[in-house]
mmCIF file of C-alpha atoms in Angstrom:
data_model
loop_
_atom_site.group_PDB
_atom_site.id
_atom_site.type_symbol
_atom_site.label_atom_id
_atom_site.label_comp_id
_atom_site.label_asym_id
_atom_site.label_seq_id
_atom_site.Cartn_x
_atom_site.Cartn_y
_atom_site.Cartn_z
ATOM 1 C CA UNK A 86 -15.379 45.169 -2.342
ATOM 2 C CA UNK A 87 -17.586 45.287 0.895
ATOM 3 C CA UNK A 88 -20.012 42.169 -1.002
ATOM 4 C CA UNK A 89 -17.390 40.006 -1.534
ATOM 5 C CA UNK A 90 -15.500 40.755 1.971
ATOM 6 C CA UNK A 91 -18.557 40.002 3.531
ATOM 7 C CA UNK A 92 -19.104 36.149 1.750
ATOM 8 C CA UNK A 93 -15.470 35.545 2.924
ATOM 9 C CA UNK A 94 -16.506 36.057 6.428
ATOM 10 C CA UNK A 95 -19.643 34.133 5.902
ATOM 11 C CA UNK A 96 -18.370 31.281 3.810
ATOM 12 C CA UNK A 97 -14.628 31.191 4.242
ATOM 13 C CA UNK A 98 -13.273 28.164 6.219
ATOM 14 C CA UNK A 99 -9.447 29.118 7.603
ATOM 15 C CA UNK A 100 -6.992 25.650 7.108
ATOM 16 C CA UNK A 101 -3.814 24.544 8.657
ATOM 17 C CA UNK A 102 -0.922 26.014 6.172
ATOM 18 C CA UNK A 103 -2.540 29.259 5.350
ATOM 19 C CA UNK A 104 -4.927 28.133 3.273
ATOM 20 C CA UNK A 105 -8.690 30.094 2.511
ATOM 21 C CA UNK A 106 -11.160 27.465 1.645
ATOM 22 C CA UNK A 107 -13.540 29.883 -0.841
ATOM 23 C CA UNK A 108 -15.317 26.744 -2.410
ATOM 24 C CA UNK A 109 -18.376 27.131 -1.628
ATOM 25 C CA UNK A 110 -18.837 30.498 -4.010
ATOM 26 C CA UNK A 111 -15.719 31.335 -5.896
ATOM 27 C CA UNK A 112 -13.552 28.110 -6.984
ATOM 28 C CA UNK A 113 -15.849 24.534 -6.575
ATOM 29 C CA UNK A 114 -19.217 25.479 -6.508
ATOM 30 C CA UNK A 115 -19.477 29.058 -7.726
ATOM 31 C CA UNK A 116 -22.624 32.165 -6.860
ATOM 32 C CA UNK A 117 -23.150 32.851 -10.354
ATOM 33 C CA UNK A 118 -24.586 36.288 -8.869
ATOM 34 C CA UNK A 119 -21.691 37.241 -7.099
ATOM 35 C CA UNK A 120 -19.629 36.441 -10.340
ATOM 36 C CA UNK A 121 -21.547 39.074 -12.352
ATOM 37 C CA UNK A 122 -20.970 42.020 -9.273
ATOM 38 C CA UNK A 123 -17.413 40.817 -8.753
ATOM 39 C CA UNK A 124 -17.124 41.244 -13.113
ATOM 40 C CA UNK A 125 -18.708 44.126 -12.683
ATOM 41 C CA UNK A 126 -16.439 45.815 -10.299
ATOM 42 C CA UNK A 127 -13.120 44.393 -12.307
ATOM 43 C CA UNK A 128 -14.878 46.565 -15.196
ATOM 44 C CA UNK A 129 -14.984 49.722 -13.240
ATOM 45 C CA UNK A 130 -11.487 49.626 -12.159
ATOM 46 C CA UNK A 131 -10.458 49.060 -15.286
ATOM 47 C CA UNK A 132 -13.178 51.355 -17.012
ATOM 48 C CA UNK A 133 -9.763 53.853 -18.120
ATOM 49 C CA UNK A 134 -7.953 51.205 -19.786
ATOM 50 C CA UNK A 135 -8.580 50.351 -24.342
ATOM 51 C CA UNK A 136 -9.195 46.795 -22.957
ATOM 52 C CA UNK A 137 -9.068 43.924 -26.072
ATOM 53 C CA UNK A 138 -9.011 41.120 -24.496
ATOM 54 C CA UNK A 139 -9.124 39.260 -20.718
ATOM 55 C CA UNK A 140 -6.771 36.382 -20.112
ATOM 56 C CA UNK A 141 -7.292 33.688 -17.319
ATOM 57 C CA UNK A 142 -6.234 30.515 -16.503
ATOM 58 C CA UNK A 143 -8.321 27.434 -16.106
ATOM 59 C CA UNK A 144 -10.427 26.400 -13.856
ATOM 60 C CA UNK A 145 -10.991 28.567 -11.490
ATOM 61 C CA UNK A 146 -9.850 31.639 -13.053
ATOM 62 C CA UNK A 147 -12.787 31.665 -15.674
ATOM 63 C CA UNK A 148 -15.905 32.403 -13.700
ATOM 64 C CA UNK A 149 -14.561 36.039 -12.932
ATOM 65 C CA UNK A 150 -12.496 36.645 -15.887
ATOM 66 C CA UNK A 151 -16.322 35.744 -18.257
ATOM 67 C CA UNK A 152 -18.251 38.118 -16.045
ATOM 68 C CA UNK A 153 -15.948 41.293 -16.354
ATOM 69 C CA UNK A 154 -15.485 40.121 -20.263
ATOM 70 C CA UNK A 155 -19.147 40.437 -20.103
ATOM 71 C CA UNK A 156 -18.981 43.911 -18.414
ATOM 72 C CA UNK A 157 -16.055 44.869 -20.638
ATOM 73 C CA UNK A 158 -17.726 43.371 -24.006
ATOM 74 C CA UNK A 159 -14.406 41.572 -24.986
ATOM 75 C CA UNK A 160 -13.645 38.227 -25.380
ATOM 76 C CA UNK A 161 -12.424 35.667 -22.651
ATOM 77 C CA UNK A 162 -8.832 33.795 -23.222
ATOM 78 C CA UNK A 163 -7.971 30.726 -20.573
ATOM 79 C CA UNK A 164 -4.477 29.317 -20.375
ATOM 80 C CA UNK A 165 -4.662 25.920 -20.250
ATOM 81 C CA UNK A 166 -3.072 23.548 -18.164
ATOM 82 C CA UNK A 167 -3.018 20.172 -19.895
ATOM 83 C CA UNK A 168 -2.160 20.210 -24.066
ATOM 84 C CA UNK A 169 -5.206 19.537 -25.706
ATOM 85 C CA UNK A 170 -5.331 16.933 -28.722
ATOM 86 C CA UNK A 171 -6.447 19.713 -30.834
ATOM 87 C CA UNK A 172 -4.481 22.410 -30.137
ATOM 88 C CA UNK A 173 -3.037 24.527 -32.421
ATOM 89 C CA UNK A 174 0.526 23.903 -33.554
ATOM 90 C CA UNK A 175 1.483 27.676 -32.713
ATOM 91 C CA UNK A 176 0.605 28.619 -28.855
ATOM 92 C CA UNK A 177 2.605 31.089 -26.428
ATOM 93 C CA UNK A 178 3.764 29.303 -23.413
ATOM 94 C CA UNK A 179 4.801 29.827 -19.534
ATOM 95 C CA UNK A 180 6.242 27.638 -16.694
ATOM 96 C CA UNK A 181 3.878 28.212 -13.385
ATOM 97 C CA UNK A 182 4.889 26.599 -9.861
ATOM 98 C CA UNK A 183 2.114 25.621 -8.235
ATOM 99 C CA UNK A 184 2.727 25.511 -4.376
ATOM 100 C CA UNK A 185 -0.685 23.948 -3.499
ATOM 101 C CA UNK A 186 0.189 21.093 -5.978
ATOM 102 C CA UNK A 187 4.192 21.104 -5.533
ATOM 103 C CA UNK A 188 4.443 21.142 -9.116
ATOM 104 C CA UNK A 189 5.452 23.174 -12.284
ATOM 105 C CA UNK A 190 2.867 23.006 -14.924
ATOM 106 C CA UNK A 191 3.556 24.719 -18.740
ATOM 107 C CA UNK A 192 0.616 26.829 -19.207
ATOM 108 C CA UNK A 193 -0.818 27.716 -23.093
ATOM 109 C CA UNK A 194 -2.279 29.689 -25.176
ATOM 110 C CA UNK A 195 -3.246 29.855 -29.343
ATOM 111 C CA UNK A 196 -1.080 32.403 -30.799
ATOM 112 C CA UNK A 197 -3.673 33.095 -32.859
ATOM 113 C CA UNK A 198 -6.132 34.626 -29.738
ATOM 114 C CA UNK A 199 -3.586 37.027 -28.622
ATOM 115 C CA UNK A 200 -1.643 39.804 -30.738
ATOM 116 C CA UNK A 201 0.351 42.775 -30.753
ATOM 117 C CA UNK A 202 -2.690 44.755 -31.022
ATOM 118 C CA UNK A 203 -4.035 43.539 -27.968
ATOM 119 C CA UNK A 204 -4.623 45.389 -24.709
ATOM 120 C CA UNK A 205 -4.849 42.840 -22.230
ATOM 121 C CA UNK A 206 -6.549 42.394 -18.377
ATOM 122 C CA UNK A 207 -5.276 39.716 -16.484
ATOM 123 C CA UNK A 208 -7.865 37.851 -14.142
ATOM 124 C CA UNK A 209 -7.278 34.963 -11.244
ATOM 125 C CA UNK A 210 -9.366 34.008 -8.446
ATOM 126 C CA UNK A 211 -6.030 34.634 -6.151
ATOM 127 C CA UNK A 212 -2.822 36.249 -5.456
ATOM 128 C CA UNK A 213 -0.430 34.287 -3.488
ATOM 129 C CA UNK A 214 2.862 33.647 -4.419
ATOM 130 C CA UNK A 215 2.145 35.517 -8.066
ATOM 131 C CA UNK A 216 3.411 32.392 -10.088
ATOM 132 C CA UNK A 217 0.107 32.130 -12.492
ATOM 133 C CA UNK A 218 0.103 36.145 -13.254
ATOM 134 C CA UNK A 219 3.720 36.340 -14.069
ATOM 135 C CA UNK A 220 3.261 33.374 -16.208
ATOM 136 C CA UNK A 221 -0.040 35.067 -17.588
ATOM 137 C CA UNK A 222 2.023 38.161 -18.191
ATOM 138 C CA UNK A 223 4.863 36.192 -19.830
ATOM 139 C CA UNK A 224 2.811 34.925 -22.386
ATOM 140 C CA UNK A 225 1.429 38.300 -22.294
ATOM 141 C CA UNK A 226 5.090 39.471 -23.581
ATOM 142 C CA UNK A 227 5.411 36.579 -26.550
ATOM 143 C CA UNK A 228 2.601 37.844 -28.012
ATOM 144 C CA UNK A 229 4.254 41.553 -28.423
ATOM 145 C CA UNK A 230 0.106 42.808 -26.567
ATOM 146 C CA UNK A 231 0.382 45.409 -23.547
ATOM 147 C CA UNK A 232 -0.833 44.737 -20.380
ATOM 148 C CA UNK A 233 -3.782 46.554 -18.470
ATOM 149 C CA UNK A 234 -3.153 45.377 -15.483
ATOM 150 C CA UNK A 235 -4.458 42.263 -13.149
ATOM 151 C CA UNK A 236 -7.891 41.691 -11.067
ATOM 152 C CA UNK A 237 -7.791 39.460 -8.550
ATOM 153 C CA UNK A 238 -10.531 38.220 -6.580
ATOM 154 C CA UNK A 239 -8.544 37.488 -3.229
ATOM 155 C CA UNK A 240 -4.994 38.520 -2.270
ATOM 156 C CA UNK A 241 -3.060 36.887 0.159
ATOM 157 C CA UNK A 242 -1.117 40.193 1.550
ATOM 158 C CA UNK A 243 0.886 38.249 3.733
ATOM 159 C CA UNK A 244 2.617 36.326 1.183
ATOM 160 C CA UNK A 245 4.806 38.130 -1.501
ATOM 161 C CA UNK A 246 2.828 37.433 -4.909
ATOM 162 C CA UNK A 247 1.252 41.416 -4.686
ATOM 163 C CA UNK A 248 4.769 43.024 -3.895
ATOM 164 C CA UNK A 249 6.473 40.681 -6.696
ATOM 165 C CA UNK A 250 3.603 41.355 -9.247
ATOM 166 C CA UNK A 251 3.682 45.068 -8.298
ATOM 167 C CA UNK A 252 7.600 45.744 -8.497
ATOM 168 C CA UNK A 253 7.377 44.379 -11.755
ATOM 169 C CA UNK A 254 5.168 47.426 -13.156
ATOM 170 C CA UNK A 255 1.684 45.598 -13.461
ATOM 171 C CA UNK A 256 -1.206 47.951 -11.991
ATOM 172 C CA UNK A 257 -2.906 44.853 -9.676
ATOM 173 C CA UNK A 258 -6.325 45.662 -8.175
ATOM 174 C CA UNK A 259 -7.518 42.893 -5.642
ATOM 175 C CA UNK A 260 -11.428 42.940 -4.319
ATOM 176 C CA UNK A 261 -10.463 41.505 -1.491
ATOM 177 C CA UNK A 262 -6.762 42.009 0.314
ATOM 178 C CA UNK A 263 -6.429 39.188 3.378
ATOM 179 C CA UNK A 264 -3.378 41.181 5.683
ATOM 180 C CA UNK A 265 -3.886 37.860 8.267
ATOM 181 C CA UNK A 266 -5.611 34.782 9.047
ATOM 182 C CA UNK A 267 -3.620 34.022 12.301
ATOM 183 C CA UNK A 268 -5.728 31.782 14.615
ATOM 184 C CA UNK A 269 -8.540 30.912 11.840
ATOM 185 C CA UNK A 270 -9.233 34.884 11.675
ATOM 186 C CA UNK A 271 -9.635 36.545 8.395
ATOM 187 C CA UNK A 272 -8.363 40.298 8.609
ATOM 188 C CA UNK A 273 -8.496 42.449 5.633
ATOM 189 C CA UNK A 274 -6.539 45.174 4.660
ATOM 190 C CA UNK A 275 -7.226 48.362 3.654
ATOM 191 C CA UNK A 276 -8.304 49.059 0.193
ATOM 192 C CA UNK A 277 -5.962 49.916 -2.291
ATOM 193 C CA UNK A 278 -7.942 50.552 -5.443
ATOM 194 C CA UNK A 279 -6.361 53.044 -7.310
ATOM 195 C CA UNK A 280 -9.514 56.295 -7.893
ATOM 196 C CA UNK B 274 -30.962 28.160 -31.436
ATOM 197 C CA UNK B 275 -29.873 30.270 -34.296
ATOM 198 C CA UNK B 276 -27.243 32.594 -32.777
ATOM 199 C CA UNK B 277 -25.363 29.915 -32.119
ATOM 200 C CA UNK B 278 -25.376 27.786 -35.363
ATOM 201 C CA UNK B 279 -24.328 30.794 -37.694
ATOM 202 C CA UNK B 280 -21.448 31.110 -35.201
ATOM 203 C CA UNK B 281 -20.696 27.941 -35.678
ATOM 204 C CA UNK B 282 -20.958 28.100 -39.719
ATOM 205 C CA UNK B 283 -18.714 31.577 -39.357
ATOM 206 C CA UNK B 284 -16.159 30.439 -37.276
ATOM 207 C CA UNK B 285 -16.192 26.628 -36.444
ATOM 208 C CA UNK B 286 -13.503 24.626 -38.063
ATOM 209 C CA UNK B 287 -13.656 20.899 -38.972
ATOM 210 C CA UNK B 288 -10.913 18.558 -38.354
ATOM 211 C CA UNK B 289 -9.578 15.100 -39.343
ATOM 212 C CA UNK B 290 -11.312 13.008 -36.856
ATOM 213 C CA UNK B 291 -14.460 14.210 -36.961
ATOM 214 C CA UNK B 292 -13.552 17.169 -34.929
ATOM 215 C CA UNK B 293 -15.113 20.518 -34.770
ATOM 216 C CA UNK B 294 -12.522 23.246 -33.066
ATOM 217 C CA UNK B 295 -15.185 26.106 -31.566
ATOM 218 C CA UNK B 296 -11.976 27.344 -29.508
ATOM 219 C CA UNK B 297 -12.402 30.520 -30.624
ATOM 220 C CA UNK B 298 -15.758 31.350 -29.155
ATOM 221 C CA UNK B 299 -16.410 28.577 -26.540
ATOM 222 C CA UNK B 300 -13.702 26.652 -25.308
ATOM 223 C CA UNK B 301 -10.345 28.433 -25.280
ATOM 224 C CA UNK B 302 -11.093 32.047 -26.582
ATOM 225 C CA UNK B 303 -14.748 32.649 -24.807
ATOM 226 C CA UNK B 304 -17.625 35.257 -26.307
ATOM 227 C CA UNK B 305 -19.472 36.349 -23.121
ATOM 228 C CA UNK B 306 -21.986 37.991 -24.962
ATOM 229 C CA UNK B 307 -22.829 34.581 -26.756
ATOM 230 C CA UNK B 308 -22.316 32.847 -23.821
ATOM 231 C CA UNK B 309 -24.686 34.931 -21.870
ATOM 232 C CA UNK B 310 -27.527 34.394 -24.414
ATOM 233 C CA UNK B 311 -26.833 30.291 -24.229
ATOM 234 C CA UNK B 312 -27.425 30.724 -20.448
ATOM 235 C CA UNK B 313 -30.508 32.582 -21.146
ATOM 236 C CA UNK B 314 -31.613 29.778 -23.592
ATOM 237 C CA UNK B 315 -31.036 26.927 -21.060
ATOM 238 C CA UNK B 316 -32.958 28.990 -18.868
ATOM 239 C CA UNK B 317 -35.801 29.227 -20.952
ATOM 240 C CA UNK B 318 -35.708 25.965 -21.787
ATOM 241 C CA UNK B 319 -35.995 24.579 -18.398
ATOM 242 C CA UNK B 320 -38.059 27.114 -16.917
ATOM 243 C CA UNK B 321 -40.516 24.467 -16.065
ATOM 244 C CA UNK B 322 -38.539 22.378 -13.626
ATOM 245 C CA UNK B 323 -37.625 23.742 -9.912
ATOM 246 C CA UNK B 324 -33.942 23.992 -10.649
ATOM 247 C CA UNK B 325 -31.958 24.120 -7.645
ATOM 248 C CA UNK B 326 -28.361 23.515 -8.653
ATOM 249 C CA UNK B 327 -26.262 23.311 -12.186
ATOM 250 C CA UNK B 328 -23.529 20.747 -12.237
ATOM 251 C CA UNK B 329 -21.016 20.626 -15.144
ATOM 252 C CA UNK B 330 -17.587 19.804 -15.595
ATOM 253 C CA UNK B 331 -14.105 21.829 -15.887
ATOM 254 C CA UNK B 332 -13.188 23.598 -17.554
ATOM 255 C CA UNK B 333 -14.926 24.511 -20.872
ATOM 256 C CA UNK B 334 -18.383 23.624 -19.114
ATOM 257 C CA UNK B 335 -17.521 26.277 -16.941
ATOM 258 C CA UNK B 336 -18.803 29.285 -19.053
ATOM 259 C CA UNK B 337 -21.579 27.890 -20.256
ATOM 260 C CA UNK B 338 -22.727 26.829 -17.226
ATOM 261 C CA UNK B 339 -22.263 29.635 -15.688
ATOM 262 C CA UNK B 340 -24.561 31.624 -17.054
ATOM 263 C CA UNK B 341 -27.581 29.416 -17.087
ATOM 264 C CA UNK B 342 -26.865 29.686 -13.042
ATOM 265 C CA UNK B 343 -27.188 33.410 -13.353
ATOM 266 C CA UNK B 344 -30.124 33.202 -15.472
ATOM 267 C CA UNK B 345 -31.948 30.790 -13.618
ATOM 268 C CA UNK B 346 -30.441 32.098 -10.000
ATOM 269 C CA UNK B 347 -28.905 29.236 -8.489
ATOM 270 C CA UNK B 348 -25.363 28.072 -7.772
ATOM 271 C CA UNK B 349 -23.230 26.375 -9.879
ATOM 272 C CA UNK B 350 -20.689 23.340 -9.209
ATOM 273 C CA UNK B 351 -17.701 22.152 -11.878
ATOM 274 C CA UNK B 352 -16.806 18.627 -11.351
ATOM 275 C CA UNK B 353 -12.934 18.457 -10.900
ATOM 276 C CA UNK B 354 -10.862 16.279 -13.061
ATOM 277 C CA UNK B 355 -7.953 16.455 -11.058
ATOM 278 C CA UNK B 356 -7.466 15.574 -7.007
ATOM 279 C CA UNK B 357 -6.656 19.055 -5.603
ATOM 280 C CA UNK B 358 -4.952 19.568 -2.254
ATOM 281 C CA UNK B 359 -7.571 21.619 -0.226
ATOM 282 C CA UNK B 360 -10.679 19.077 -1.147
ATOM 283 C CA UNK B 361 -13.075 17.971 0.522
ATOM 284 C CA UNK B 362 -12.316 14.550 2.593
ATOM 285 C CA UNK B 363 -15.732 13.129 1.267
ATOM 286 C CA UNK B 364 -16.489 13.547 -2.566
ATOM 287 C CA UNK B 365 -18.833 11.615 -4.896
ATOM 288 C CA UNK B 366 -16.483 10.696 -7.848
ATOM 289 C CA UNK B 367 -17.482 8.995 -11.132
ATOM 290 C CA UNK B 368 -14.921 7.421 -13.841
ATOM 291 C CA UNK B 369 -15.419 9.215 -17.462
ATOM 292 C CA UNK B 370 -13.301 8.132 -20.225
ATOM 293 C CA UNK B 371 -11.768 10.837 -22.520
ATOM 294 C CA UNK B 372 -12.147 9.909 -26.003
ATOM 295 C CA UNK B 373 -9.971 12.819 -27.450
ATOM 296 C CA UNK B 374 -7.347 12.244 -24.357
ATOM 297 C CA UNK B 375 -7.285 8.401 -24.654
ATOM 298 C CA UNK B 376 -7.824 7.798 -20.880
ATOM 299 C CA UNK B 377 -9.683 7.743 -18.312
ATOM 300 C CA UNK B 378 -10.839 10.632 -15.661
ATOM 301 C CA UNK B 379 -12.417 10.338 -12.069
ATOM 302 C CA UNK B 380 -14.256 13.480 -11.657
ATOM 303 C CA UNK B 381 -15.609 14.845 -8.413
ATOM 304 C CA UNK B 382 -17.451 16.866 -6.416
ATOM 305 C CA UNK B 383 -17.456 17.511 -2.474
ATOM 306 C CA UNK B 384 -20.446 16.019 -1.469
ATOM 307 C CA UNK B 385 -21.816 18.876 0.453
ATOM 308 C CA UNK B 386 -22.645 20.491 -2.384
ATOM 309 C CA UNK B 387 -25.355 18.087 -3.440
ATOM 310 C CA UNK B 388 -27.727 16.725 -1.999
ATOM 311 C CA UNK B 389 -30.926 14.453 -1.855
ATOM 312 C CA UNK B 390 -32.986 17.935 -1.809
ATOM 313 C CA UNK B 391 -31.421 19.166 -4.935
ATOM 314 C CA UNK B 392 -33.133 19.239 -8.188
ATOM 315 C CA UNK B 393 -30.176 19.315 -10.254
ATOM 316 C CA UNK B 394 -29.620 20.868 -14.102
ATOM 317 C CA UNK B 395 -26.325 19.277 -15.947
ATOM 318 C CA UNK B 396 -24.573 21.367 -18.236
ATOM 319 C CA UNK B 397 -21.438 20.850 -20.732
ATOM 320 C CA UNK B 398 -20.471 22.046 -24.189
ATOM 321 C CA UNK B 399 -20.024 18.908 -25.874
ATOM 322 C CA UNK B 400 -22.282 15.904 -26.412
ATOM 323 C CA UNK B 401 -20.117 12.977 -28.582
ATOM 324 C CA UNK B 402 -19.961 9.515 -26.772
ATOM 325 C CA UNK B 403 -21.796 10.771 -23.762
ATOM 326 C CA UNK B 404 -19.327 9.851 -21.247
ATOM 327 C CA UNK B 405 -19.326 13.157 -19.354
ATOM 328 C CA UNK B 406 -22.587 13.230 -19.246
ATOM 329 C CA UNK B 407 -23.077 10.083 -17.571
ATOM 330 C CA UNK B 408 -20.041 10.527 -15.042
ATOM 331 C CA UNK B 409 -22.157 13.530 -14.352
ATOM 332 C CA UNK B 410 -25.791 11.787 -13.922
ATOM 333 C CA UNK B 411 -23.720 9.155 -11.643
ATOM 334 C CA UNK B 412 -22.811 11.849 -9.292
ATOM 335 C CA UNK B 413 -26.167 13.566 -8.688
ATOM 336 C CA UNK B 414 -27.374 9.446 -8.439
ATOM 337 C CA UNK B 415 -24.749 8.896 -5.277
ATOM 338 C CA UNK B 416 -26.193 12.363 -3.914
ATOM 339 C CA UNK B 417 -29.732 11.069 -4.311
ATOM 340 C CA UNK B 418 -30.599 14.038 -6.066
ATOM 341 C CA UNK B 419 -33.189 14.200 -8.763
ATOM 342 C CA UNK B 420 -32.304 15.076 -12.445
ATOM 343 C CA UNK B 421 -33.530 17.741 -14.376
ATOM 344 C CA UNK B 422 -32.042 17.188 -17.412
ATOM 345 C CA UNK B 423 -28.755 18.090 -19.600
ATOM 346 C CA UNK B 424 -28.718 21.516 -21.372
ATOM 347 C CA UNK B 425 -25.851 20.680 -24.549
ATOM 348 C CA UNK B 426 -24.392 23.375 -26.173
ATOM 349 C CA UNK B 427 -23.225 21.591 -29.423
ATOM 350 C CA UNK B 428 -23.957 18.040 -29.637
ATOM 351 C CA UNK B 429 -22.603 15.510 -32.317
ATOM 352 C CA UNK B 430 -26.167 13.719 -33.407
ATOM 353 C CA UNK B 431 -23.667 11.403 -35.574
ATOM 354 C CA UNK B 432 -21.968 9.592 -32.427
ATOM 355 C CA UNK B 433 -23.621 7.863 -30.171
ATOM 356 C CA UNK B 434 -23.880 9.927 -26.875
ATOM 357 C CA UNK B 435 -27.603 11.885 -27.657
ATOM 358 C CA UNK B 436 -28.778 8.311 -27.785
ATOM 359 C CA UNK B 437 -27.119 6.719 -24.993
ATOM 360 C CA UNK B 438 -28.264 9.489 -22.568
ATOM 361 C CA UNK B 439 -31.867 10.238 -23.894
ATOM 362 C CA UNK B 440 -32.201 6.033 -23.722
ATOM 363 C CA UNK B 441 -31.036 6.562 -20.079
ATOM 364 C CA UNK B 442 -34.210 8.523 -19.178
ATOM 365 C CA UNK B 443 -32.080 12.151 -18.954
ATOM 366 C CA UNK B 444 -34.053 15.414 -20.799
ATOM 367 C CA UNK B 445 -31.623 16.449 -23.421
ATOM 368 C CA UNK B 446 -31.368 20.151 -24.458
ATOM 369 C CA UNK B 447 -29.108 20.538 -27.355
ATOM 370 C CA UNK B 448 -28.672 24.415 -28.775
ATOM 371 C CA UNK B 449 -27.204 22.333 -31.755
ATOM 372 C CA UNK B 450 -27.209 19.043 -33.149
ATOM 373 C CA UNK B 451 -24.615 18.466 -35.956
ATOM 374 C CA UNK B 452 -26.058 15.932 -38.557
ATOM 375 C CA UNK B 453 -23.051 15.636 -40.143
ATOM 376 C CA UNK B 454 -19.356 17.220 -41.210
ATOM 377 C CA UNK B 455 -18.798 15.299 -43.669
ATOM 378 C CA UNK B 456 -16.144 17.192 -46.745
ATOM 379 C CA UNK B 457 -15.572 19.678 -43.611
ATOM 380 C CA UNK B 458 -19.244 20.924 -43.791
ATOM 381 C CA UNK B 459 -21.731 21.209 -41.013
ATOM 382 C CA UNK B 460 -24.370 20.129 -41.394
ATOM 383 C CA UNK B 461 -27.282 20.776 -38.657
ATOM 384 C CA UNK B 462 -30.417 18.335 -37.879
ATOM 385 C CA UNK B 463 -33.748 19.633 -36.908
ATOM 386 C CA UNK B 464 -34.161 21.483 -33.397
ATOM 387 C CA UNK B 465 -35.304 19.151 -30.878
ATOM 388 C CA UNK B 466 -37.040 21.777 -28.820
ATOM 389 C CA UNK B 467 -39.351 20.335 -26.245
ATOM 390 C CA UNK B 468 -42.143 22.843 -26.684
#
């Protein structure tokens, strides 16, 4: 997605350990506008799929995963991180890593939003190591739904989330595929989106 | 603002505690659709002042907020709850005690994303004992920024937040102001509307 390539050149800062500061429009403060396009676009990938439902994770995951809900005219579902004091007694539940944090956080959702009817579209802001989509897609499983695939804002190529998510049969369509960013350089790869 | 009182009369549920669960439209399971139209409301609502940034807080201000930044064009910033790895060295940071959590939060936001130019729009889903709110009005204070006001999507008029904020000076926009839930019935006060 040429728009959102673009802002990563623009607005991207590079940072020691691999790391693509976005937080300027995707994952702190976020371009609302941008957000609609980049639902927009999840929507047309995924135009061929009986989509019921999109599930995220909080925080960062929701600002894409509302805007191609939006698109897609389903509802929105975000994992959460932390249990809630009013949480129902019956959720579905996954262990995520997370390597930025160096910790594993149990990530939840209501039984009761997710079913065996359900045709479900995962959504992140990023694809690194794939921890939070195979935990999405776990809890994915529990709930007996089928799985439409993932959109990801911004995959990491070089690290082995995409080939991990991939070799486990989910269709993955990243806007944005990052092969490098050796000396502060961000190279993309070629597009893979599936026509 | 009609819409969203009958969906909170269909599919709101009141709790021991004085609680009212919306999770499945606005803070767990999202409507976009809904959520789109309460962007368009805060819009309208503030269309008078020269918005040029929306502040809220993760994660269920998120949505919300989200799409009163699309509406009225301008970017939007969550205040984080938790210390993440790749922030900014120099945040504004405010202490906001949880009342449903029992503790306390510092939130914060990287200070280059507000600043003493900004005219700034605060936006959450809740209004109970304010607390958010005012973390919130504390941060655009450090940035020197100027308020615009608080656009509420529910707020509980029987605790004691609405009063402690408006009594602070801050515009409050409620889309609806629960009188009461007392016998697990809503009960809505008058619209508030600045006309």
């Amino acid at each position: 997605m040429q728009l959102l390539k673009d802002r990563i050149l623009k607005d991207g800062q590079v940072l020691k350990g691999e790391i693509l500061k976005v937080d300027s429009f995707l994952n702190h403060q976020m371009d609302p506008i941008l957000m609609d396009a980049i639902g927009e676009e999840f929507a047309r990938r995924f135009a061929g799929e009986p989509i019921t439902r999109i599930l995220t994770i909080e925080a960062s995951g929701i600002a894409p995963a509302l805007f191609a809900g939006y698109h897609l005219k389903v509802p929105v579902v975000f994992a959460k991180k932390t249990e809630s004091a009013n949480q129902d007694a019956s959720t579905y539940s996954a262990p995520v890593h997370s390597y930025t944090r160096g910790r594993d956080n149990t990530i939840r959702v209501a039984s009761r939003y997710l079913s065996a009817s359900d045709h479900v579209l995962l959504i992140d802001d990023f694809l690194a190591h794939g921890e939070a989509l195979l935990g999405l897609a776990e809890i994915v499983r529990q709930a007996g739904a089928t799985l439409a695939g993932a959109g990801i804002v911004i995959e990491k190529g070089f690290q082995q989330g995409g080939q991990r998510v991939r070799s486990s049969g989910i269709r993955v369509e990243s806007l944005a595929i990052i092969r490098s960013m050796a000396d502060g350089h961000v190279e993309f790869a070629e597009d893979t989106e599936q026509k």
